[in-house]
Short mmCIF file of C-alpha atoms in Angstrom, two decimals:
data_model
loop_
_atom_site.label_atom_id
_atom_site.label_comp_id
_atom_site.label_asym_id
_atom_site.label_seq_id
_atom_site.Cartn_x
_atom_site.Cartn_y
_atom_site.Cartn_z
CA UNK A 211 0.00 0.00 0.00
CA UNK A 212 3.06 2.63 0.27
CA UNK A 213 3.68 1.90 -3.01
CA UNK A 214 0.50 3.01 -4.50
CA UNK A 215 0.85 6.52 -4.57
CA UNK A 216 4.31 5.94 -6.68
CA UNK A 217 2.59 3.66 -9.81
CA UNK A 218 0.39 5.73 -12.25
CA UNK A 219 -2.70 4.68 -13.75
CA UNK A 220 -2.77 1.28 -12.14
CA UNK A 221 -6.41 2.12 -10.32
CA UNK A 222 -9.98 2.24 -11.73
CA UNK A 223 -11.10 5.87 -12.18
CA UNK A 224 -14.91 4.35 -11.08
CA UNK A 225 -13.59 3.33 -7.51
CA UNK A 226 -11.79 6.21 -7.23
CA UNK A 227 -14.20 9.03 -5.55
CA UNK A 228 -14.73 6.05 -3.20
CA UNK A 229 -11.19 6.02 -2.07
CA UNK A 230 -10.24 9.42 -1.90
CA UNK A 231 -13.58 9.96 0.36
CA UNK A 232 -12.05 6.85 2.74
CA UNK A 233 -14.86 4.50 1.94
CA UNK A 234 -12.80 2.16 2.36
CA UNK A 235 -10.78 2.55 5.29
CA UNK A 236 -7.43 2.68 3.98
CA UNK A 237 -4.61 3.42 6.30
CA UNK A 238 -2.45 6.68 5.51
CA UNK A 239 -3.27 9.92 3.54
CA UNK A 240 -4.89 8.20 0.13
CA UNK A 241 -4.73 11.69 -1.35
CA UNK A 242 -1.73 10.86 -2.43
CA UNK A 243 -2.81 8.59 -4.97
CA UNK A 244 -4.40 10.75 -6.92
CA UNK A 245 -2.41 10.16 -10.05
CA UNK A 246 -2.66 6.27 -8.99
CA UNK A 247 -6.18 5.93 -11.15
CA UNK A 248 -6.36 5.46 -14.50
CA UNK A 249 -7.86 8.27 -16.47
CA UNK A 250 -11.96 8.71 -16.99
CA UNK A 251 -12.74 5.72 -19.81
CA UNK A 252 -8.90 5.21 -19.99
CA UNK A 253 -8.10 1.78 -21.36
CA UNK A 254 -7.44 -1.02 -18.97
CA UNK A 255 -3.52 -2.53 -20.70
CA UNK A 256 -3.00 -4.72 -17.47
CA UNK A 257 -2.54 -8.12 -17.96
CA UNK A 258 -5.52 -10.27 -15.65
CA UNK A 259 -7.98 -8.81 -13.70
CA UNK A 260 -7.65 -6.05 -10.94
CA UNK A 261 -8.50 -7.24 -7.12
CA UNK A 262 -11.04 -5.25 -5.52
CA UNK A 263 -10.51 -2.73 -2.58
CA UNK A 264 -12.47 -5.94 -0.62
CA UNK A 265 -9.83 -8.52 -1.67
CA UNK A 266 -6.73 -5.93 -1.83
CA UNK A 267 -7.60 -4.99 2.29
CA UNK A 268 -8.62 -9.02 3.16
CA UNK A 269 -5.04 -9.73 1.57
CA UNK A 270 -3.50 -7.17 3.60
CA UNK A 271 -5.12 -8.67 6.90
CA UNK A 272 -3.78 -12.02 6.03
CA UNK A 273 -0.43 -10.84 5.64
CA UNK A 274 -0.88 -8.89 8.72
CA UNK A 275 -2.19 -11.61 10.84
CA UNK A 276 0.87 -13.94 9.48
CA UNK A 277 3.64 -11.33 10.25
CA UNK A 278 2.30 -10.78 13.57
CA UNK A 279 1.68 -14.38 14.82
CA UNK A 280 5.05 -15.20 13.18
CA UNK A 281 3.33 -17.29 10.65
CA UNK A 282 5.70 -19.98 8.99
CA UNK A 283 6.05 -20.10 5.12
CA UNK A 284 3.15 -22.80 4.61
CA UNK A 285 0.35 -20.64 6.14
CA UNK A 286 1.85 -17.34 4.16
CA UNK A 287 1.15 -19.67 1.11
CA UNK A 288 -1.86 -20.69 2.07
CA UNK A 289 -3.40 -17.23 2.94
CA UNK A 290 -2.12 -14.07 1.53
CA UNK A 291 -0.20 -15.65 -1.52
CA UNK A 292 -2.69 -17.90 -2.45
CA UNK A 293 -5.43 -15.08 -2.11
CA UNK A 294 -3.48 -13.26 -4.39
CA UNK A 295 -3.05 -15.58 -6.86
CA UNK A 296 -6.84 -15.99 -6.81
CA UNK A 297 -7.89 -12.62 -7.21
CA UNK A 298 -5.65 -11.95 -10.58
CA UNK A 299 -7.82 -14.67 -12.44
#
């Protein structure tokens, strides 16, 4: 998520109202993503599908829950990298 604000037109310009407004609960200042999001009817030239903001934060709670609890490398397979595997097809 720190990385976000650096990558440019990786977002969907319909979500992003939404996330600048916090909808989504999004830790840090998402204002600067601004020129994260794709422009109004822009294109979408990224290969497989985008995660949702749903998936994107239950991914991020995985990996949360598995750095915190000290998770070995079977259960970070199993959760956040499998999750994210899953939500690119």
């Amino acid at each position: 998520m720190r990385e976000v604000p650096y990558r440019h037109d990786i977002l969907l310009y319909d979500r992003r109202d939404e996330i600048l407004d916090g909808a989504y609960g999004i830790p840090g200042d998402v204002r600067e993503w601004r020129s994260s999001f794709r422009p109004e009817g822009g294109q979408d030239i990224l290969p497989g599908r985008i995660p949702t903001i749903e998936e994107t934060s239950l991914i991020i709670q995985l990996a949360e829950d598995c750095h915190d609890l000290n998770r070995d490398e079977a259960d970070w397979n199993v959760q956040p990298h499998y999750r994210i595997l899953q939500s690119l097809l």
